[in-house]
Short mmCIF file of C-alpha atoms and ligand atoms in Angstrom, two decimals:
data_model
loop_
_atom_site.label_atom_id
_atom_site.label_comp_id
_atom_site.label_asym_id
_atom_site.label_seq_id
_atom_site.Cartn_x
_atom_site.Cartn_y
_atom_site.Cartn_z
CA UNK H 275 36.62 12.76 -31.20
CA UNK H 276 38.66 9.69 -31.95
CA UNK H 277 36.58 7.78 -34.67
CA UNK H 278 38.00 4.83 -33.75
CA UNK H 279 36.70 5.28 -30.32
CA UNK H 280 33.17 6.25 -31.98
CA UNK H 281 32.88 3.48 -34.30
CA UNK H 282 33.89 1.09 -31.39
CA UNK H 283 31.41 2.56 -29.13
CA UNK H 284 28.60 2.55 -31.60
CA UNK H 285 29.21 -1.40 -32.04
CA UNK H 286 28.85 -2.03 -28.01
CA UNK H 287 25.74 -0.16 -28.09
CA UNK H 288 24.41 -1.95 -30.56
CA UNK H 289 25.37 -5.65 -29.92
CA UNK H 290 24.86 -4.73 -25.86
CA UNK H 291 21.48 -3.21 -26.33
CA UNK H 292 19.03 -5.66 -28.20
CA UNK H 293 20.97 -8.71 -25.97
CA UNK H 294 20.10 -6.58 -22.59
CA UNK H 295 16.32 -6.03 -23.40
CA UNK H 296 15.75 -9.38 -25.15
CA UNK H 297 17.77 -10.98 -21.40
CA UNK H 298 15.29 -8.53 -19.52
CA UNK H 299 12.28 -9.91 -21.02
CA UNK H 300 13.26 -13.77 -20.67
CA UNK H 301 14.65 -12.97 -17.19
CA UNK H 302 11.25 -11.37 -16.35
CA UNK H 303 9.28 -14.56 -17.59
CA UNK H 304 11.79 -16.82 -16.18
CA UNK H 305 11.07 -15.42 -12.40
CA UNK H 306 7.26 -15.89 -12.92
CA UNK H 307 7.97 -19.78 -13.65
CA UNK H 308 10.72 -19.85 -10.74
CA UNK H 309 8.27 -18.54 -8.21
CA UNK H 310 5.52 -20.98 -9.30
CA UNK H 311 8.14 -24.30 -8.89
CA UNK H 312 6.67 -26.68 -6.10
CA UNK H 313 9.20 -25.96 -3.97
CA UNK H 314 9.00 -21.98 -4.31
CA UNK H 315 5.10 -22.04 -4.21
CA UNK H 316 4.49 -24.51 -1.47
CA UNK H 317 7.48 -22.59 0.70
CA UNK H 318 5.46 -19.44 0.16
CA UNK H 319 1.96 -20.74 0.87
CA UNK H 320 3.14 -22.15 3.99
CA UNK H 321 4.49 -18.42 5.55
CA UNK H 322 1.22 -17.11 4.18
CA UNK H 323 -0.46 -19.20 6.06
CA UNK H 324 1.74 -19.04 9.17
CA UNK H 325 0.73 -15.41 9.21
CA UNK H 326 -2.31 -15.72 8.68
CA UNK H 327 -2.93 -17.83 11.65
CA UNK H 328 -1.19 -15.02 13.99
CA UNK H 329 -2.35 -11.65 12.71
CA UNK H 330 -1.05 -8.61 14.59
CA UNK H 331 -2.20 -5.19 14.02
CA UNK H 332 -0.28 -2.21 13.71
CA UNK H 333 3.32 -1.93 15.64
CA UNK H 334 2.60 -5.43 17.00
CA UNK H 335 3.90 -7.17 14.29
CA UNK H 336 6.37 -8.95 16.51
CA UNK H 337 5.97 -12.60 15.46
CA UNK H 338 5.26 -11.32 11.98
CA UNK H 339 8.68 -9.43 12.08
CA UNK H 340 10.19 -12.92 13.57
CA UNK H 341 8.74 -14.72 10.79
CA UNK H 342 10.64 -12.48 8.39
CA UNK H 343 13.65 -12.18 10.04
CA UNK H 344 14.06 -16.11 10.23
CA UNK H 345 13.23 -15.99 6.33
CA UNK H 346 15.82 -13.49 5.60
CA UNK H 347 18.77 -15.67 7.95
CA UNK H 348 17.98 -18.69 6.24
CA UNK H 349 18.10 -17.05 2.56
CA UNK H 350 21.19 -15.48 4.03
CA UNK H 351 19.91 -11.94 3.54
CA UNK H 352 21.08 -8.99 5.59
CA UNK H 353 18.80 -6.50 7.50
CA UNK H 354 17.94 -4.02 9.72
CA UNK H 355 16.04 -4.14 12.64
CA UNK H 356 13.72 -2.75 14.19
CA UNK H 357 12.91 -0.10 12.29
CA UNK H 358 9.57 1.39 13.14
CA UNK H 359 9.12 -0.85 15.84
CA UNK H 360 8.60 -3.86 13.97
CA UNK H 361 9.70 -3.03 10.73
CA UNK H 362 12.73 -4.99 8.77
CA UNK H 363 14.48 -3.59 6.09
CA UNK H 364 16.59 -6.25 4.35
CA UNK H 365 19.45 -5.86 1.46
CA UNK H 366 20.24 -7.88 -1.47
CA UNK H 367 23.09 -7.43 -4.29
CA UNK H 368 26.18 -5.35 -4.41
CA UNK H 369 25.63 -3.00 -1.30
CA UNK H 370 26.26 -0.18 -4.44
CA UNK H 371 24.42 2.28 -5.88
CA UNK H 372 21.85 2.20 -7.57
CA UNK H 373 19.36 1.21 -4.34
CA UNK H 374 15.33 0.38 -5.46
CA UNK H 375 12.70 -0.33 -3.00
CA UNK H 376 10.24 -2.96 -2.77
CA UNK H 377 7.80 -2.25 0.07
CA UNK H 378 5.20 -4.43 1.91
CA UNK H 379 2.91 -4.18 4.83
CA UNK H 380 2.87 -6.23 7.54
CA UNK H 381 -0.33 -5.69 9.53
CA UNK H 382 -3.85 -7.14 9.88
CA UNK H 383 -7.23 -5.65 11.01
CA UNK H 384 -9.15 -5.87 14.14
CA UNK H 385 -12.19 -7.68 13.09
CA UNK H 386 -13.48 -11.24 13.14
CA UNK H 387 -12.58 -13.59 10.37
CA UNK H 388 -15.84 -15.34 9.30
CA UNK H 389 -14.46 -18.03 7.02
CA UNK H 390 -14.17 -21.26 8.62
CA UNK H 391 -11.37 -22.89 6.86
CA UNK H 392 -8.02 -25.09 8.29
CA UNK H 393 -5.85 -21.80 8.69
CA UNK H 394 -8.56 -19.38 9.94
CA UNK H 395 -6.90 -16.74 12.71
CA UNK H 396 -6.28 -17.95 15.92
CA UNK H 397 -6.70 -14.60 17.35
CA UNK H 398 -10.31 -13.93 18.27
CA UNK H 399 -10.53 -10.16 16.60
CA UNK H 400 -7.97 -10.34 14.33
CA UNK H 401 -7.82 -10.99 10.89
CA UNK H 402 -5.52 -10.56 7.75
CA UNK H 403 -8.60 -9.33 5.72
CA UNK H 404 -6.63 -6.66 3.28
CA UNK H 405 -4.29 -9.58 2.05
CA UNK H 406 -1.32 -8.12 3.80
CA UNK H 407 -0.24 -11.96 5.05
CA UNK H 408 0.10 -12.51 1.06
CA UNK H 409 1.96 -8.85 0.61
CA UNK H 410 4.61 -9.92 3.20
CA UNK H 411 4.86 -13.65 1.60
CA UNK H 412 4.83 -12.19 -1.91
CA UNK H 413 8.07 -9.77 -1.02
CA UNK H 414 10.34 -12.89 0.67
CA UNK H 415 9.20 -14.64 -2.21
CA UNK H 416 11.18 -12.14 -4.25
CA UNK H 417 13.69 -12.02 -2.22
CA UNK H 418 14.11 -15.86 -2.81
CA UNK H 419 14.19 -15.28 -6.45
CA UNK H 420 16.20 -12.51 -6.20
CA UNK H 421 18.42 -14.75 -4.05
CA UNK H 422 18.57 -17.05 -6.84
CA UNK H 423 19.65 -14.99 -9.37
CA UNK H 424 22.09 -12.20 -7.68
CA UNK H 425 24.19 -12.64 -10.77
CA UNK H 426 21.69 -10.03 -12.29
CA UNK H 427 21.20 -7.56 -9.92
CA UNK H 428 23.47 -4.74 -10.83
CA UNK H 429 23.12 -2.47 -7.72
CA UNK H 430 21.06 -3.36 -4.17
CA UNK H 431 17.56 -4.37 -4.09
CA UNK H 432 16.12 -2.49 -0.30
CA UNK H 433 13.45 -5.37 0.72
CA UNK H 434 10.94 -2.68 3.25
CA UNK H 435 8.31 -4.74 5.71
CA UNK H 436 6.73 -1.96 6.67
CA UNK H 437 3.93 -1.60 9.81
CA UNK H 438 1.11 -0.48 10.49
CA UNK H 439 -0.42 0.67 6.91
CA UNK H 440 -3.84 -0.02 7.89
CA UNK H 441 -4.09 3.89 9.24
CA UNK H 442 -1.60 4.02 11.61
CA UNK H 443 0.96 5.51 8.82
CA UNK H 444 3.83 2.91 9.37
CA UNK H 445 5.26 3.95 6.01
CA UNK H 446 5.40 7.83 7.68
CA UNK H 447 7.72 6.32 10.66
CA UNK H 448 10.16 4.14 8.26
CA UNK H 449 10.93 7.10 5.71
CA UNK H 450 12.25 8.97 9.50
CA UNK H 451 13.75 6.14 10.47
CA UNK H 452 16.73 7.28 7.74
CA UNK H 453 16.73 3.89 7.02
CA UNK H 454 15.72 4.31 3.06
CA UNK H 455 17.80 7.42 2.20
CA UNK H 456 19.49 6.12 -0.63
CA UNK H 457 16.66 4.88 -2.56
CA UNK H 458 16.13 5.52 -5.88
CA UNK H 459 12.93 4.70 -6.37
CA UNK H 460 10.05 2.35 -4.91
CA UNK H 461 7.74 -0.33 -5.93
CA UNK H 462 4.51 -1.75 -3.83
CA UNK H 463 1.60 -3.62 -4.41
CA UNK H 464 -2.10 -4.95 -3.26
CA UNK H 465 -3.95 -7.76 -4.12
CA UNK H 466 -7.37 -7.18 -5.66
CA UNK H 467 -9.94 -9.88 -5.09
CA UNK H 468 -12.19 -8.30 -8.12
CA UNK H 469 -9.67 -7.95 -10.76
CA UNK H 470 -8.38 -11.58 -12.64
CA UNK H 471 -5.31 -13.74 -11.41
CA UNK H 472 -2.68 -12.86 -13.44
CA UNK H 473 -3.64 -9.45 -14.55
CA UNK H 474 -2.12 -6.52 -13.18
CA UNK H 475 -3.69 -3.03 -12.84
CA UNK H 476 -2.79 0.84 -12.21
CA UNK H 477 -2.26 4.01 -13.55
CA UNK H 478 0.20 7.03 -14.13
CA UNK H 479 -0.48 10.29 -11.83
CA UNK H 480 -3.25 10.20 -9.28
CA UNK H 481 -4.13 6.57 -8.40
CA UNK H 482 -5.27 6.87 -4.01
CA UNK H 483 -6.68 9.60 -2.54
CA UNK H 484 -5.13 11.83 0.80
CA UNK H 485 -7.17 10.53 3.34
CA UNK H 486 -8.04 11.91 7.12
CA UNK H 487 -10.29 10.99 9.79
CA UNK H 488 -11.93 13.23 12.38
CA UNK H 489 -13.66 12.46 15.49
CA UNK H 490 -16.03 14.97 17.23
CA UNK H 491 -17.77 14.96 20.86
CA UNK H 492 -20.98 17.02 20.71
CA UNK H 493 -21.98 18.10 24.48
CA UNK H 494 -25.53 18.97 25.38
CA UNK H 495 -27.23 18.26 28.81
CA UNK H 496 -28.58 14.93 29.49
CA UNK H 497 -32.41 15.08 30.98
CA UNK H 498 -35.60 13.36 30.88
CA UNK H 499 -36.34 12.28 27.20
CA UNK H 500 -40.19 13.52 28.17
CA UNK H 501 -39.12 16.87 29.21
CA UNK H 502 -36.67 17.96 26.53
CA UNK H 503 -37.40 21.67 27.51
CA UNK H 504 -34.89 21.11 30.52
CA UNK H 505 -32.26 19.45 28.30
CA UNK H 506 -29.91 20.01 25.65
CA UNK H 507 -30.50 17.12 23.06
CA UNK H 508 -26.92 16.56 21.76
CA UNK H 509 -28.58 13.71 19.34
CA UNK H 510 -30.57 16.33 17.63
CA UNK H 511 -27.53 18.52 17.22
CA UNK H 512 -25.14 15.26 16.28
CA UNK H 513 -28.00 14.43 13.72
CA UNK H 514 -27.66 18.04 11.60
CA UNK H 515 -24.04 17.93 11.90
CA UNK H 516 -24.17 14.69 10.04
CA UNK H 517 -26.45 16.09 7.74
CA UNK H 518 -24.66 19.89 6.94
CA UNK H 519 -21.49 17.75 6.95
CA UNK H 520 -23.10 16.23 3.76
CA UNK H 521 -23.18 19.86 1.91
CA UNK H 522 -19.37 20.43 1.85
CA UNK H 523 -18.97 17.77 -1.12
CA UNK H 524 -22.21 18.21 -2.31
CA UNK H 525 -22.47 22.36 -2.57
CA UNK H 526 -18.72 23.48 -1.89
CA UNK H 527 -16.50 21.33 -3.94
CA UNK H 528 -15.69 21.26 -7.60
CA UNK H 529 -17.93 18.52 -9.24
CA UNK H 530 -15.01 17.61 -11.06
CA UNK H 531 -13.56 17.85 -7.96
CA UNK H 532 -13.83 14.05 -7.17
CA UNK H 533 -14.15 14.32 -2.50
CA UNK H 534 -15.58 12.09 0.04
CA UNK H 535 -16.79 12.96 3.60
CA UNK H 536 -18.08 10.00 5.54
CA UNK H 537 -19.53 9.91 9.03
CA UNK H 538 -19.01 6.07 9.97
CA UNK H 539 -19.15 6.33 13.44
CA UNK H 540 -21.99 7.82 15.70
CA UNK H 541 -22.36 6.85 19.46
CA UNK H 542 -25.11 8.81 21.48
CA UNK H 543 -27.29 7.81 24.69
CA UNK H 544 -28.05 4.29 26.07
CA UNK H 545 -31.41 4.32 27.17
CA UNK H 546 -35.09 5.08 25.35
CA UNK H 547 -36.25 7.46 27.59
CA UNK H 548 -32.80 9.57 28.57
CA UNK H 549 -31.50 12.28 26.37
CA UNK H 550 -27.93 11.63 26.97
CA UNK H 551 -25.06 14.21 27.51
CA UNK H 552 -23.04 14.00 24.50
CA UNK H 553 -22.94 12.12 21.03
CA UNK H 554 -19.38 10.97 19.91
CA UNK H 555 -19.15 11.02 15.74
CA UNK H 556 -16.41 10.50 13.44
CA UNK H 557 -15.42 9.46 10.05
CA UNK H 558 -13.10 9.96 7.12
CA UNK H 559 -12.82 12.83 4.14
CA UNK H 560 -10.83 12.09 0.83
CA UNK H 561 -9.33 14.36 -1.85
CA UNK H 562 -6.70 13.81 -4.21
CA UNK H 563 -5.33 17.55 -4.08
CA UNK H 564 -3.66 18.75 -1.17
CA UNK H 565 -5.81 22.05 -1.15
CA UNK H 566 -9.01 20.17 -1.40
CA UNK H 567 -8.11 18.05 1.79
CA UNK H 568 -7.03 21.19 3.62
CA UNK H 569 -10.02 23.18 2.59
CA UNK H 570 -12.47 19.80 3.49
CA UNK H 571 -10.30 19.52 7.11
CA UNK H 572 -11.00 23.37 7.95
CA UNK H 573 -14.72 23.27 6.87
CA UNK H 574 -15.51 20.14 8.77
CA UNK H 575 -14.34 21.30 12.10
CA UNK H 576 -16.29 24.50 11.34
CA UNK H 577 -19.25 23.16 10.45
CA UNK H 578 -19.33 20.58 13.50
CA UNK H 579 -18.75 23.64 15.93
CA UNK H 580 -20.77 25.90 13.79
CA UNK H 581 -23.28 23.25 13.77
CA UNK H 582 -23.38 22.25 17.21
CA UNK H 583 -23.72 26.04 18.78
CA UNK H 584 -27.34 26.64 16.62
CA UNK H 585 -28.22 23.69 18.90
CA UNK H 586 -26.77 25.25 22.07
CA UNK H 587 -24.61 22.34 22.25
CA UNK H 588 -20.39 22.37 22.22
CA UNK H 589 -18.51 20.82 20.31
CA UNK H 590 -14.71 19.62 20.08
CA UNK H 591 -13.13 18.01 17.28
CA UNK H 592 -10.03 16.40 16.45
CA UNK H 593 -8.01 14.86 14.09
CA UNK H 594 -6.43 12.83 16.00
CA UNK H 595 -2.94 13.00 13.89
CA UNK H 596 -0.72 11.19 16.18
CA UNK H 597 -2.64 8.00 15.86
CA UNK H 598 -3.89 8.36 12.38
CA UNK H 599 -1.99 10.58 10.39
CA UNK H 600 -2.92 12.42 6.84
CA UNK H 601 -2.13 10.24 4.29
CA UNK H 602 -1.20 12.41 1.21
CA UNK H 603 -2.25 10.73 -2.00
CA UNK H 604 -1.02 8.38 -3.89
CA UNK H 605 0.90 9.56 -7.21
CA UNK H 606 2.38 7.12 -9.70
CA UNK H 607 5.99 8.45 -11.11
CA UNK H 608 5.56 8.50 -14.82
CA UNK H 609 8.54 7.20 -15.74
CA UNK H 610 7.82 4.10 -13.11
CA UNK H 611 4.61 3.49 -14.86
CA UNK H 612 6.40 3.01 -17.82
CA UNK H 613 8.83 0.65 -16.38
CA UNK H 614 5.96 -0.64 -14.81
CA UNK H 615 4.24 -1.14 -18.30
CA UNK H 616 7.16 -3.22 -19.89
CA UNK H 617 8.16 -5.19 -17.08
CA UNK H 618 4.52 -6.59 -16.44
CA UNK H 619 4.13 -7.03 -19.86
CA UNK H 620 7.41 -9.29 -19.88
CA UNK H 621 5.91 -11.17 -16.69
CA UNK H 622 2.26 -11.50 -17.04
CA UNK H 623 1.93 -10.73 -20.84
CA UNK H 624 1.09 -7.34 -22.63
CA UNK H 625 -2.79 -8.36 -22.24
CA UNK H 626 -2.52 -8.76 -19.12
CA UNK H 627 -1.55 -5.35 -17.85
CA UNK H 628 -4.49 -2.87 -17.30
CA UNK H 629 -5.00 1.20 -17.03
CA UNK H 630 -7.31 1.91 -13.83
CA UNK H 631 -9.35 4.90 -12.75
CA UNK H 632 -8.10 6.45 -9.68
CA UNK H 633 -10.26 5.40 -6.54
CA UNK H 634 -10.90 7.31 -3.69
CA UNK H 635 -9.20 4.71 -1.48
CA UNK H 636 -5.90 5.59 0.50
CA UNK H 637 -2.77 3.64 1.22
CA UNK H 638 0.29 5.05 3.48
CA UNK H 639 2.62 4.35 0.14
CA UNK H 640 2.23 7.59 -1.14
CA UNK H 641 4.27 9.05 2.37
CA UNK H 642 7.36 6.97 0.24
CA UNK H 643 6.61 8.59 -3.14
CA UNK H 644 6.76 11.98 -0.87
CA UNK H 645 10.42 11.85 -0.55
CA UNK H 646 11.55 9.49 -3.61
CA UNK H 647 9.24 8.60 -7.11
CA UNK H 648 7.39 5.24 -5.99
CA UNK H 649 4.88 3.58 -8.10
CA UNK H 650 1.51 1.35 -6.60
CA UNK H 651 0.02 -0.88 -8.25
CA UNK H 652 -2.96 -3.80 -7.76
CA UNK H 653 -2.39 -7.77 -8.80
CA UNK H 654 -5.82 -9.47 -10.09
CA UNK H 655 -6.54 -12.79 -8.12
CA UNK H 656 -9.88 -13.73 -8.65
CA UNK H 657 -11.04 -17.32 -8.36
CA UNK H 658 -12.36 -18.43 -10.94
CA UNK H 659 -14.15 -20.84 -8.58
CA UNK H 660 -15.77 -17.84 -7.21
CA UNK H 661 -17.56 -15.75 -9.08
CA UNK H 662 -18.37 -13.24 -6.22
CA UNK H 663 -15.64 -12.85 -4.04
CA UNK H 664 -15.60 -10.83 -0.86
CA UNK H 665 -13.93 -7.30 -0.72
CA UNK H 666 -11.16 -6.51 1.03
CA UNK H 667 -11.99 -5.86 4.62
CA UNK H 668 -14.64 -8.03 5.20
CA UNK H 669 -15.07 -10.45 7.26
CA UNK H 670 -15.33 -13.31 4.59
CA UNK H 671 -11.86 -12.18 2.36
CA UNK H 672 -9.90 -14.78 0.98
CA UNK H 673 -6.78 -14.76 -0.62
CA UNK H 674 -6.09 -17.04 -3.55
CA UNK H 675 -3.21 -18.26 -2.77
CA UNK H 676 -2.34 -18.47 -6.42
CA UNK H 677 -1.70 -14.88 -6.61
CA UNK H 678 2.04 -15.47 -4.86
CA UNK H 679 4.11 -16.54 -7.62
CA UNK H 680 2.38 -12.95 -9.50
CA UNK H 681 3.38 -10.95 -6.84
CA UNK H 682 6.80 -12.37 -6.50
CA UNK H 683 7.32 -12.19 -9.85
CA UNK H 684 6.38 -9.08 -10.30
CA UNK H 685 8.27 -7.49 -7.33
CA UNK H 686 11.25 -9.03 -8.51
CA UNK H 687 11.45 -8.43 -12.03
CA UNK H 688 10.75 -4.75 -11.37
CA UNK H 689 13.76 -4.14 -9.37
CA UNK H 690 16.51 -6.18 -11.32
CA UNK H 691 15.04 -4.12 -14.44
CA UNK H 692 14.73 -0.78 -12.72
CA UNK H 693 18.59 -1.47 -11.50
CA UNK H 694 19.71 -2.53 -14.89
CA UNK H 695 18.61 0.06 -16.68
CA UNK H 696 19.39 2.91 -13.95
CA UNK H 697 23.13 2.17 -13.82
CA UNK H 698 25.95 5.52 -14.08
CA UNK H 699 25.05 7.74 -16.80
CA UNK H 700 27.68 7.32 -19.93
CA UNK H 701 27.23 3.36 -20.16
CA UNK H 702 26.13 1.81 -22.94
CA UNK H 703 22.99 0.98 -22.10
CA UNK H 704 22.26 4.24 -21.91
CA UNK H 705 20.14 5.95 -24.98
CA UNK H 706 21.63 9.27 -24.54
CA UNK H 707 23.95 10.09 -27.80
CA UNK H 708 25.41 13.04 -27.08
CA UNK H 709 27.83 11.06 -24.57
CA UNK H 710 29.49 9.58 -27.12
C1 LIG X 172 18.37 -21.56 -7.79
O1 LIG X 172 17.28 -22.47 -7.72
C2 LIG X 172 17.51 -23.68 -8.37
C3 LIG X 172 16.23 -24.49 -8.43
O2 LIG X 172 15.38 -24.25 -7.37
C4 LIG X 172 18.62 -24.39 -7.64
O3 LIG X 172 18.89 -25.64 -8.24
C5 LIG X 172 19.86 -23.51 -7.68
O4 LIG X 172 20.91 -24.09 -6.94
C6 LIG X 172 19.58 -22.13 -7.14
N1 LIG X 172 20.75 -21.28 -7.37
C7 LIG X 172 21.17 -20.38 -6.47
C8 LIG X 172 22.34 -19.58 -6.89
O5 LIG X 172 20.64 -20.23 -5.40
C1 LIG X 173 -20.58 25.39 26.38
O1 LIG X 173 -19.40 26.05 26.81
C2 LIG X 173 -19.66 27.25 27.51
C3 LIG X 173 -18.34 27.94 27.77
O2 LIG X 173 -17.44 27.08 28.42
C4 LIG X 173 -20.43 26.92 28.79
O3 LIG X 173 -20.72 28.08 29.50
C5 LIG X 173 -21.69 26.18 28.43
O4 LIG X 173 -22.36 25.75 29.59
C6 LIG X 173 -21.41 24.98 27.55
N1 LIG X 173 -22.67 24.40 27.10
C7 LIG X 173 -22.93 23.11 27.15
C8 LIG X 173 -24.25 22.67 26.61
O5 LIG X 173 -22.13 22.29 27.57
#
């Protein structure tokens, strides 16, 4: 090898690399205080609230897709549409390789809101109560910073407003859609009304569960509740399939094993003195392996048929797929975490960024990390006003609005980095030696 060539590669290394992570670290911070400017915050708080107002559930999104798409014109971003119905998929930087993802979902809940407050939901039913109003907000609010500072991005940042997370596996429909099949990578979040604002949470490996619901009609023959001899009492038979559905976790899995079958729904009879002639349950069952959720899907349709027949009853039971699909569960990349690790360090301070145990919660994400390595996390935003905040999913949730600039921060500093330090092998930023 020339050693002129060597010695003048060496020096770029070494005066490139130190400047490039020192200018990743101040870029990082710099984002956090662009996003919290009047003019940034206020802009964001007022689409959070806009959605908020209007919440749509899954594949309905269509205002909420609106809202975006007028966002993205006036930033003078580029998109797709529709993908997955309501989904937008929007592009900022060079249109090059390398692509990263940032994802968010778009859809609300059907359930009441309860707080009584000057933006409460205008749509008796409906509520953003999982925070997804602030997800959306949080991801044009990085795509207004990004906006701002295109001079960075080396590569194309893939903004994804995704549908229908809240079970209805959007997140399945926009990886077929083809529309992400030059990603290198993705990034998403949730907000987490029991963890502190500005602290940011998650994990390497295993962080969500695969999740699946069932739903089973147990038939019997209606009668006289006085003369059960002539009947066959389906809420008898309904009531020890709940209970023998409790022994699969409890006798067949691996304690270590960590599963969860829940029976949340049960609808049976009408009257006090009918026996009626069926019962209707259902519910969900978690595991974080992929054999453990088959295994828990063949045993509970077994044991509800099974079940049902010592009771001379029938039963059907389905998993209703279509609607609801499996979601597998949610794996963190490794090498994302570690990303992960230095860029919120850089953002919200190395104190600030927290290991978490896995939960047995789901989230349609993982169907991304199926086909490309993605990486979840959870951004703290309790009040410090309010020392008990409600959970996500109830009726009383309330996002602190002081979470946005975090999120947008966050989002944003993890894909300029990510593209910065994933450009062409032989580079100098690159650590690898033996290139030279
Ligand atoms: C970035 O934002 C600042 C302050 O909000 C503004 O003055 C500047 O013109 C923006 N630059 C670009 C390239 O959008
Ligand atoms: C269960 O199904 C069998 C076979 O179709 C039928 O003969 C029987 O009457 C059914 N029993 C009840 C309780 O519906």
């Amino acid at each position: 090898m020339n050693i002129l060539k060597w010695v003048f590669t060496i020096l770029i290394v070494s005066l490139l690399k130190p400047q490039i992570s020192i200018g990743v670290s101040e870029i990082s911070q710099e984002f956090l205080e662009f996003a919290k400017k009047d003019g940034v915050f206020d802009w964001m708080v007022g689409i959070r609230r806009k959605i908020h107002e209007n919440p749509e559930v899954g594949y309905e999104e269509f205002e909420t897709s609106k809202i975006i798409r007028e966002e993205l014109d006036k930033l003078g971003i580029f998109y797709k549409h529709p993908v997955a119905v309501t989904g937008v998929v929007g592009f900022i930087g060079s249109g090059e390789p390398p692509f990263v993802g940032l994802r968010a979902d778009m859809d609300a809940l059907s359930m009441q809101e309860m707080v009584e407050w000057k933006h409460k939901s205008k749509v008796p039913g409906k509520m953003h109560a999982c925070g997804h109003d602030g997800h959306v907000t949080m991801l044009l609010g990085a795509a207004k910073i990004l906006k701002n500072h295109t001079h960075l991005l080396k590569g194309t940042v893939v903004l994804v407003f995704q549908p229908a997370e809240e079970g209805g596996g959007g997140a399945k429909q926009v990886v077929d859609s083809g529309s992400l099949e030059n990603l290198k990578a993705i990034f998403g979040l949730h907000v987490s009304p029991g963890h502190p604002l500005g602290q940011a949470f998650s994990r390497s490996g295993t962080l969500l569960a695969g999740s699946g619901f069932f739903e089973a009609v147990i038939t019997g023959k209606g009668g006289h509740a006085a003369i059960p001899q002539h009947s066959i009492d389906p809420i008898l038979a309904a009531s020890n399939v709940v209970v023998s559905l409790q022994h699969l976790v409890s006798r067949e899995a691996d304690p270590l094993d960590s599963q969860v079958v829940t029976v949340a729904k049960f609808h049976g009879g009408g009257a006090f003195n009918v026996i009626p002639d069926s019962v209707t349950i259902g519910g969900t069952f978690r595991a974080f392996s992929k054999e453990s959720f088959m295994q828990l899907r063949q045993r509970i349709e077994e044991v509800i048929i099974g079940q049902a027949t010592v009771h001379r009853c029938n039963a059907t039971v389905e998993f209703s797929t279509k609607a609801k699909p499996f979601f597998p569960a949610t794996i963190n990349d490794d090498g994302l975490h570690r990303h992960f690790q230095k860029v919120a360090g850089d953002v919200l301070g190395v104190e600030n960024v927290k290991e978490m145990p896995p939960l047995m919660g789901a989230e349609d994400f993982s169907f991304y990390q199926e086909v490309m390595p993605g990486y979840f996390y959870f951004i703290g935003m309790k009040n410090e006003k309010n020392g008990n905040p409600a959970s996500l999913h109830s009726p009383f949730f309330e996002l602190n609005e002081d979470v946005l600039p975090y999120g947008a921060a966050m989002q944003s500093a993890l894909a300029v980095t990510y593209l910065l330090e994933n450009q062409h092998p032989g580079t100098p930023v690159s650590e690898d030696h033996d290139e030279l």
